[in-house]
Amino acid sequence: MSASPTQGSLFGLDALFDNPLFAGGIGLASLGAAAAFARKGVIVALGAARRRLLVNVEISKQDPAYPWILAWLSQPRHAHGFIASRVTRIHDLSVTTTTDSRGAGLGGPATAHFFLQPGYGRHIVKFGSAYIAVNREKHSTANMNTGEPHEIVQLTTLWAHRHAFEAIFAEAHQLAAKAHEGKTIVYSARGLEWTPLGDPRKKRPLGSVILDEGVKESIVADVKDFLSKQQWYVDRGIPYRRGYLLFGPPGSGKSSFIQALAGDLDFSVAMINLSEMGMTDDKLAYLLTKLPKRSLLLLEDADAAFVNRRQRDVDGYSGASVTFSGLLNALDGVAAGEERIAFLTTNHIDRLDPALIRPGRVDMMLRIGEASRFQAEQMWDRFYGEVDQDGHGKKRFVARLETLGLFGKYGDGALSNRHTSTAAIQGLFLFNKDDMQGAIDMADGLIPRSFKADDVATEETTKTTL
């Protein structure tokens, strides 16, 4: 009995499959689906294998280790073996240039130093027995505070060699420490971040700053005692921070001493300008809680931050936006950071509010004043000690200063109301580097002068006429 037409239409698939064109299309589609499924399976398998076999470390440009790693990558490496020497070749480089005018001679060109480091892209380096894939990328986004584009460096190696990262970071840190050896880093606030202010400075010897007898020694002893008593503070529940106020006339060596102290302790210096436009209470408090490790906080001219606050300039700027209460809370408030050594300097201590200099905010106040006889003698020995071995020149110089009344009194004991600064004495010695007698003869130039507007105008007219 033959099948009905309906049954023929339902089961007519056999006829379609018998069609070679249709069967070929189904076969190709099946092969394509199988290939896509296999490709996806391979991708998943490779991803799983990558996660299991490889380890990645990503370093952001905001991390302190970022420049360390770049410096480490810039070190020359000689790979042994034919394959290693070919695989680890770096073809894309970037350059960092530094100039130095020292030793160039009068009118000579400055010397330049070029440091090559892996540029943006992918590279391979060898560390020990481990191969490290390096990927340096620059993102399209930027830091809102500084405007610098975000960058990362990603290091990848086999899981079996993951411990190489610890050795790499340790070596990079040692390399950075060696590069900054004998130097003091000065940080400044840039937005909400601390950034180095120029290149690191050479450490200034503590002995090069001549303060009055006993002043320098007392501060150094107190700071070192504080650094050795952290657990003592913790056991007694006392915030681990210390504040110092150095006050006195300009040119007495306050800032120079702080820089020299930082070098002696192997600390950096973190400076904040309270009068900076855009500085707010919240910003100040945040910066003080994020101070660079092993740094001395320096707030210079603390009295000037709140002077003429109500006056408005022609550009509409009415002064700093840090309030007095905001400064107090940042130094010794609930949100104040710990593990901090703060130095405040001022030329006019009478302008400071007693609330600012109370214990807890300022634990030690010292006046660094006008040059004394002791300082003049010490500075003379430092400049001319090798020439004036018998000390005869020093006696003549000090006697000359006493005759001029530059220590507050004349030689006969009468008050002179005259003083000079160590900066002025140093300037005199620098002008007469190799002329000891010239320094004595020009000592009357240390007498303080008071200038008036008419004097300045007369001097400018004289220059123009000449």
Coordinates of C-alpha atoms in Angstrom, one line a residue:
M1 CA 0.0 0.0 0.0
S2 CA 1.5 3.4 -1.0
A3 CA 2.0 6.2 1.4
S4 CA -0.4 9.2 1.4
P5 CA 0.8 12.6 0.2
T6 CA 0.7 14.0 3.7
Q7 CA 3.1 11.3 4.9
G8 CA 5.3 12.0 1.9
S9 CA 5.5 15.7 2.9
L10 CA 6.3 14.9 6.5
F11 CA 8.9 12.3 5.8
G12 CA 10.3 13.9 2.7
L13 CA 13.5 14.8 4.6
D14 CA 15.0 11.7 3.2
A15 CA 14.7 13.2 -0.2
L16 CA 16.4 16.4 1.0
F17 CA 19.3 14.6 2.5
D18 CA 19.6 12.6 -0.7
N19 CA 20.1 16.0 -2.4
P20 CA 23.9 16.4 -2.6
L21 CA 23.7 20.2 -2.4
F22 CA 21.7 20.2 0.8
A23 CA 23.7 17.5 2.4
G24 CA 26.9 19.4 1.6
G25 CA 25.6 22.6 3.2
I26 CA 24.6 20.7 6.3
G27 CA 28.0 19.1 6.4
L28 CA 29.8 22.5 6.1
A29 CA 27.6 24.1 8.7
S30 CA 28.3 21.2 11.1
L31 CA 32.0 21.5 10.5
G32 CA 31.9 25.3 11.1
A33 CA 29.9 24.8 14.3
A34 CA 32.3 22.1 15.5
A35 CA 35.3 24.4 14.6
A36 CA 33.8 27.3 16.5
F37 CA 33.0 25.1 19.5
A38 CA 36.6 23.7 19.4
R39 CA 38.0 27.2 19.1
K40 CA 36.0 28.4 22.1
G41 CA 37.1 25.3 23.9
V42 CA 40.8 26.0 23.1
I43 CA 40.4 29.6 24.3
V44 CA 38.8 28.5 27.5
A45 CA 41.5 25.9 28.0
L46 CA 44.3 28.3 27.2
G47 CA 42.7 30.9 29.6
A48 CA 42.5 28.2 32.3
A49 CA 46.1 27.1 31.6
R50 CA 47.3 30.7 31.7
R51 CA 45.6 31.3 35.0
R52 CA 47.2 28.1 36.3
L53 CA 50.6 28.4 34.8
L54 CA 51.3 32.1 34.7
V55 CA 51.4 34.9 37.3
N56 CA 51.0 38.6 36.6
V57 CA 52.2 41.6 38.7
E58 CA 50.8 45.1 37.7
I59 CA 52.6 48.2 38.9
S60 CA 50.8 51.6 38.5
K61 CA 52.6 54.8 37.9
Q62 CA 51.2 56.1 41.2
D63 CA 53.0 53.4 43.1
P64 CA 56.5 54.3 44.5
A65 CA 57.9 51.1 42.9
Y66 CA 57.1 52.3 39.4
P67 CA 60.3 54.3 38.8
W68 CA 62.3 51.6 40.6
I69 CA 61.1 49.0 38.1
L70 CA 61.8 51.2 35.1
A71 CA 65.3 51.9 36.4
W72 CA 65.8 48.2 37.0
L73 CA 64.7 47.4 33.5
S74 CA 67.1 50.0 32.1
Q75 CA 70.1 48.1 33.5
P76 CA 72.2 46.4 30.8
R77 CA 71.8 42.6 30.7
H78 CA 73.8 40.1 28.7
A79 CA 71.8 36.9 28.1
H80 CA 73.9 33.8 27.6
G81 CA 72.9 31.4 24.9
F82 CA 71.7 31.8 21.3
I83 CA 68.0 31.6 22.0
A84 CA 68.1 33.8 25.1
S85 CA 70.1 36.5 23.4
R86 CA 67.6 36.6 20.5
V87 CA 64.4 36.4 22.6
T88 CA 65.3 39.0 25.1
R89 CA 66.3 41.7 22.7
I90 CA 64.5 45.0 23.3
H91 CA 63.8 47.0 20.2
D92 CA 61.4 49.7 21.5
L93 CA 63.2 52.1 23.9
S94 CA 62.5 55.4 25.6
V95 CA 65.1 57.8 26.9
T96 CA 65.4 59.9 30.1
T97 CA 67.9 62.7 29.9
T98 CA 69.6 64.6 32.7
T99 CA 72.0 67.4 32.4
D100 CA 74.8 68.5 34.8
S101 CA 76.7 71.7 34.5
R102 CA 79.2 70.9 37.2
G103 CA 82.7 70.3 35.9
A104 CA 81.9 71.9 32.5
G105 CA 84.2 74.8 33.3
L106 CA 83.6 78.5 32.7
G107 CA 81.4 78.9 29.6
G108 CA 81.6 75.2 28.9
P109 CA 78.7 73.1 27.8
A110 CA 76.7 71.1 30.3
T111 CA 77.2 67.4 30.3
A112 CA 74.2 65.1 29.5
H113 CA 73.4 61.6 30.7
F114 CA 71.0 59.4 28.8
F115 CA 69.2 56.5 30.4
L116 CA 67.5 54.1 28.1
Q117 CA 64.6 52.0 29.3
P118 CA 62.0 49.8 27.6
G119 CA 59.4 51.9 25.8
Y120 CA 55.7 51.2 25.6
G121 CA 54.8 47.8 24.3
R122 CA 55.8 44.2 25.1
H123 CA 59.3 43.0 25.9
I124 CA 60.9 39.9 27.4
V125 CA 63.8 40.0 29.9
K126 CA 65.6 37.2 31.6
F127 CA 66.2 37.2 35.4
G128 CA 68.1 34.2 36.6
S129 CA 66.5 31.2 35.0
A130 CA 63.1 32.9 34.6
Y131 CA 61.8 34.7 31.5
I132 CA 59.8 37.8 32.4
A133 CA 57.3 39.2 29.9
V134 CA 57.1 43.0 30.3
N135 CA 54.1 45.0 29.1
R136 CA 54.3 48.8 29.5
E137 CA 51.1 50.6 28.6
K138 CA 49.9 54.2 28.6
H139 CA 46.2 54.6 29.1
S140 CA 43.9 57.2 27.6
T141 CA 42.8 58.4 31.0
A142 CA 44.8 60.9 33.1
N143 CA 45.3 61.9 36.7
M144 CA 42.8 64.6 37.5
N145 CA 45.2 66.4 39.9
T146 CA 48.4 66.4 37.8
G147 CA 47.1 65.8 34.2
E148 CA 49.6 63.0 33.7
P149 CA 48.3 60.0 31.8
H150 CA 48.0 56.8 33.7
E151 CA 50.6 54.2 33.0
I152 CA 51.2 50.6 34.1
V153 CA 54.0 48.1 33.8
Q154 CA 52.9 44.4 33.9
L155 CA 55.3 41.6 34.6
T156 CA 54.4 38.0 33.7
T157 CA 56.2 34.8 34.3
L158 CA 55.6 31.1 35.0
W159 CA 54.0 30.2 38.3
A160 CA 57.0 28.1 39.1
H161 CA 59.1 31.2 38.9
R162 CA 56.8 33.5 40.9
H163 CA 59.3 34.0 43.7
A164 CA 61.5 35.8 41.2
F165 CA 59.3 38.9 41.7
E166 CA 60.4 39.2 45.3
A167 CA 64.0 39.2 44.2
I168 CA 63.3 41.7 41.4
F169 CA 61.6 44.2 43.7
A170 CA 64.4 43.8 46.3
E171 CA 67.0 44.4 43.6
A172 CA 65.1 47.4 42.2
H173 CA 64.7 48.9 45.6
Q174 CA 68.4 48.5 46.3
L175 CA 69.2 50.1 43.0
A176 CA 67.0 53.1 43.8
A177 CA 68.5 53.4 47.3
K178 CA 72.0 53.4 45.8
A179 CA 71.0 56.1 43.3
H180 CA 69.7 58.3 46.1
E181 CA 72.6 57.5 48.4
G182 CA 74.1 60.7 49.8
K183 CA 71.0 62.7 48.7
T184 CA 68.0 64.2 50.3
I185 CA 64.6 64.1 48.5
V186 CA 62.4 67.2 48.9
Y187 CA 58.7 66.6 48.3
S188 CA 56.0 69.2 47.6
A189 CA 52.2 68.8 47.5
R190 CA 50.9 68.6 44.0
G191 CA 47.2 68.3 44.1
L192 CA 46.5 65.5 46.6
E193 CA 49.8 63.7 46.0
W194 CA 53.3 64.1 47.2
T195 CA 55.8 64.5 44.3
P196 CA 59.6 65.1 44.4
L197 CA 60.5 68.7 43.9
G198 CA 63.2 68.6 41.3
D199 CA 66.1 66.2 41.5
P200 CA 67.3 64.9 44.9
R201 CA 69.7 67.3 46.7
K202 CA 73.1 66.3 47.9
K203 CA 73.0 65.8 51.6
R204 CA 74.1 68.8 53.5
P205 CA 76.5 67.9 56.4
L206 CA 75.1 68.7 59.8
G207 CA 78.3 70.3 60.7
S208 CA 78.0 72.9 57.9
V209 CA 75.1 74.6 59.7
I210 CA 76.5 76.6 62.6
L211 CA 74.0 77.4 65.3
D212 CA 74.6 78.9 68.7
E213 CA 76.3 76.7 71.2
G214 CA 74.1 73.8 72.3
V215 CA 71.1 74.6 70.1
K216 CA 71.8 72.1 67.4
E217 CA 72.8 69.4 69.8
S218 CA 69.6 69.7 71.8
I219 CA 67.3 69.4 68.8
V220 CA 69.3 66.4 67.3
A221 CA 69.3 64.6 70.6
D222 CA 65.5 65.1 71.1
V223 CA 64.7 63.9 67.6
K224 CA 66.8 60.8 67.9
D225 CA 65.3 60.1 71.3
F226 CA 61.8 60.4 69.8
L227 CA 62.7 58.0 67.0
S228 CA 63.9 55.4 69.4
K229 CA 60.8 55.5 71.7
Q230 CA 57.9 54.5 69.4
Q231 CA 56.9 51.6 71.6
W232 CA 57.0 53.8 74.6
Y233 CA 54.4 56.1 73.1
V234 CA 52.3 53.1 72.0
D235 CA 52.3 51.5 75.5
R236 CA 51.0 54.7 77.0
G237 CA 48.5 55.5 74.4
I238 CA 50.2 58.8 73.3
P239 CA 50.0 59.8 69.6
Y240 CA 53.4 59.1 68.1
R241 CA 54.2 62.5 66.7
R242 CA 56.6 65.4 67.6
G243 CA 56.4 69.1 66.8
Y244 CA 59.2 71.7 66.8
L245 CA 59.0 75.4 66.3
L246 CA 62.1 77.3 65.2
F247 CA 61.8 81.1 65.4
G248 CA 64.1 84.0 64.8
P249 CA 65.2 86.6 62.3
P250 CA 65.7 85.7 58.6
G251 CA 69.0 84.3 57.6
S252 CA 69.7 82.6 60.9
G253 CA 69.7 79.0 59.4
K254 CA 66.4 77.6 60.3
S255 CA 65.6 75.9 57.0
S256 CA 69.2 75.0 56.3
F257 CA 69.3 73.2 59.7
I258 CA 66.1 71.2 58.9
Q259 CA 67.6 70.1 55.5
A260 CA 70.9 69.1 57.2
L261 CA 69.0 67.2 59.9
A262 CA 67.0 65.3 57.3
G263 CA 70.3 64.3 55.6
D264 CA 71.8 63.2 58.9
L265 CA 68.8 61.0 59.7
D266 CA 68.5 59.8 56.1
F267 CA 65.1 61.3 55.9
S268 CA 63.4 63.3 53.2
V269 CA 61.7 66.7 53.6
A270 CA 58.0 67.2 52.8
M271 CA 57.1 70.9 52.4
I272 CA 53.7 72.4 52.5
N273 CA 52.9 76.0 51.6
L274 CA 49.9 77.0 53.7
S275 CA 49.3 80.1 51.6
E276 CA 49.1 78.1 48.3
M277 CA 46.0 78.8 46.3
G278 CA 43.6 75.9 46.5
M279 CA 44.9 74.6 49.8
T280 CA 41.9 73.7 52.0
D281 CA 41.4 72.2 55.4
D282 CA 40.4 68.8 53.9
K283 CA 43.4 68.8 51.5
L284 CA 45.8 69.8 54.3
A285 CA 44.5 67.0 56.6
Y286 CA 44.7 64.4 53.8
L287 CA 48.2 65.4 52.9
L288 CA 49.4 65.2 56.5
T289 CA 48.0 61.7 56.8
K290 CA 49.8 60.6 53.6
L291 CA 53.2 61.9 54.3
P292 CA 56.1 60.0 52.6
K293 CA 57.7 57.5 54.9
R294 CA 60.8 58.7 56.8
S295 CA 60.2 62.4 56.1
L296 CA 60.3 65.6 58.1
L297 CA 57.2 67.8 57.6
L298 CA 58.2 71.4 57.0
L299 CA 55.7 74.3 57.4
E300 CA 57.7 77.4 56.6
D301 CA 56.6 80.9 57.7
A302 CA 53.6 79.7 59.6
D303 CA 52.7 83.2 60.7
A304 CA 52.3 84.4 57.1
A305 CA 49.5 81.9 56.3
F306 CA 46.8 83.9 58.1
V307 CA 47.9 87.5 57.4
N308 CA 45.6 89.8 55.4
R309 CA 43.2 87.0 54.9
R310 CA 40.3 89.3 54.3
Q311 CA 42.0 91.3 51.7
R312 CA 41.1 90.5 48.1
D313 CA 43.5 90.8 45.2
V314 CA 42.6 92.3 41.8
D315 CA 42.1 88.7 40.4
G316 CA 39.5 87.9 43.1
Y317 CA 41.8 85.7 45.2
S318 CA 41.4 86.5 48.8
G319 CA 44.3 84.6 50.3
A320 CA 44.8 81.0 51.5
S321 CA 41.7 78.9 52.2
V322 CA 43.2 77.0 55.1
T323 CA 41.5 78.1 58.3
F324 CA 43.3 78.4 61.6
S325 CA 41.1 75.7 63.2
G326 CA 41.8 73.5 60.1
L327 CA 45.6 73.8 60.7
L328 CA 45.2 73.0 64.4
N329 CA 43.1 69.9 63.7
A330 CA 45.5 68.7 61.0
L331 CA 48.4 68.9 63.5
D332 CA 46.6 67.5 66.5
G333 CA 43.1 66.5 65.8
V334 CA 41.0 63.4 65.6
A335 CA 42.0 62.8 62.0
A336 CA 45.7 63.8 62.5
G337 CA 48.2 61.2 61.3
E338 CA 50.8 59.6 63.5
E339 CA 54.5 58.7 63.0
R340 CA 55.2 62.3 62.1
I341 CA 58.0 64.8 62.9
A342 CA 56.8 68.4 62.1
F343 CA 58.9 71.5 61.9
L344 CA 57.3 75.0 61.9
T345 CA 59.4 78.1 61.2
T346 CA 58.5 81.7 61.7
N347 CA 60.3 85.1 61.7
H348 CA 57.6 86.6 64.1
I349 CA 56.6 84.3 66.9
D350 CA 54.5 87.1 68.4
R351 CA 52.1 86.7 65.5
L352 CA 51.3 83.0 66.3
D353 CA 48.3 82.1 68.4
P354 CA 49.0 80.4 71.7
A355 CA 46.8 77.5 70.6
L356 CA 49.2 76.7 67.8
I357 CA 52.3 76.4 69.9
R358 CA 50.8 74.5 72.9
P359 CA 52.4 71.1 73.8
G360 CA 51.1 68.3 71.6
R361 CA 51.3 70.6 68.6
V362 CA 54.6 72.1 69.3
D363 CA 56.6 70.2 71.9
M364 CA 59.9 72.1 71.6
M365 CA 60.5 75.8 70.8
L366 CA 63.9 77.1 70.1
R367 CA 65.1 80.5 69.0
I368 CA 67.7 80.6 66.3
G369 CA 68.7 84.2 66.4
E370 CA 71.4 86.6 65.3
A371 CA 75.0 85.5 64.9
S372 CA 76.9 85.2 68.1
R373 CA 80.6 85.2 68.8
F374 CA 80.6 81.4 69.0
Q375 CA 79.0 81.1 65.6
A376 CA 81.4 83.7 64.0
E377 CA 84.4 81.7 65.4
Q378 CA 83.0 78.4 64.1
M379 CA 82.3 79.7 60.7
W380 CA 85.8 81.3 60.4
D381 CA 87.3 77.9 61.3
R382 CA 85.2 76.2 58.6
F383 CA 86.2 78.6 55.9
Y384 CA 89.8 79.6 56.8
G385 CA 90.9 77.0 59.3
E386 CA 93.4 75.4 57.0
V387 CA 95.0 78.8 56.3
D388 CA 94.7 80.4 59.8
Q389 CA 96.2 77.5 61.7
D390 CA 97.4 79.7 64.6
G391 CA 94.0 81.4 65.0
H392 CA 95.5 84.9 64.8
G393 CA 93.2 85.9 61.9
K394 CA 90.1 84.6 63.7
K395 CA 90.9 86.8 66.8
R396 CA 91.3 89.8 64.5
F397 CA 88.0 89.1 62.8
V398 CA 86.0 88.6 66.0
A399 CA 87.6 91.7 67.5
R400 CA 86.6 93.6 64.4
L401 CA 83.0 92.5 64.8
E402 CA 83.0 93.5 68.5
T403 CA 84.4 96.9 67.6
L404 CA 81.5 97.3 65.1
G405 CA 79.0 96.2 67.8
L406 CA 77.6 93.4 65.8
F407 CA 77.1 91.1 68.8
G408 CA 74.7 93.5 70.4
K409 CA 77.4 95.3 72.4
Y410 CA 80.6 97.3 71.6
G411 CA 83.9 96.3 72.9
D412 CA 83.5 98.4 76.0
G413 CA 80.2 96.7 76.9
A414 CA 77.9 99.5 75.8
L415 CA 74.8 98.4 74.0
S416 CA 74.9 98.9 70.2
N417 CA 71.5 97.5 69.1
R418 CA 73.3 96.0 66.2
H419 CA 73.4 92.4 65.0
T420 CA 74.2 90.5 61.9
S421 CA 73.2 87.1 60.6
T422 CA 75.1 83.9 59.9
A423 CA 73.9 84.2 56.3
A424 CA 75.5 87.7 56.0
I425 CA 78.8 86.3 57.4
Q426 CA 78.7 83.4 55.0
G427 CA 78.1 85.8 52.2
L428 CA 81.2 87.8 53.3
F429 CA 83.3 84.7 53.4
L430 CA 82.1 83.5 50.0
F431 CA 83.0 86.9 48.5
N432 CA 86.5 86.4 50.0
K433 CA 87.0 82.7 49.5
D434 CA 90.8 82.9 49.2
D435 CA 91.4 86.3 50.9
M436 CA 91.3 86.0 54.7
Q437 CA 92.5 89.6 55.1
G438 CA 89.8 90.8 52.7
A439 CA 87.1 89.3 54.9
I440 CA 88.5 91.3 57.9
D441 CA 88.7 94.5 55.9
M442 CA 85.2 94.2 54.6
A443 CA 83.6 93.4 58.0
D444 CA 81.9 96.8 58.1
G445 CA 79.7 95.5 55.3
L446 CA 77.9 93.3 57.8
I447 CA 76.4 96.3 59.5
P448 CA 72.6 96.1 58.9
R449 CA 71.3 98.7 56.5
S450 CA 67.8 100.1 56.4
F451 CA 66.5 101.0 52.9
K452 CA 63.8 103.5 52.1
A453 CA 61.9 104.1 48.9
D454 CA 63.9 107.3 48.2
D455 CA 67.2 105.4 48.6
V456 CA 66.1 102.8 46.1
A457 CA 65.0 105.4 43.6
T458 CA 68.3 107.3 44.0
E459 CA 70.3 104.1 43.5
E460 CA 68.3 103.3 40.3
T461 CA 68.9 106.8 39.0
T462 CA 72.6 106.5 39.7
K463 CA 72.8 103.2 37.8
T464 CA 70.9 104.7 34.9
T465 CA 73.3 107.7 34.7
L466 CA 76.3 105.4 34.8

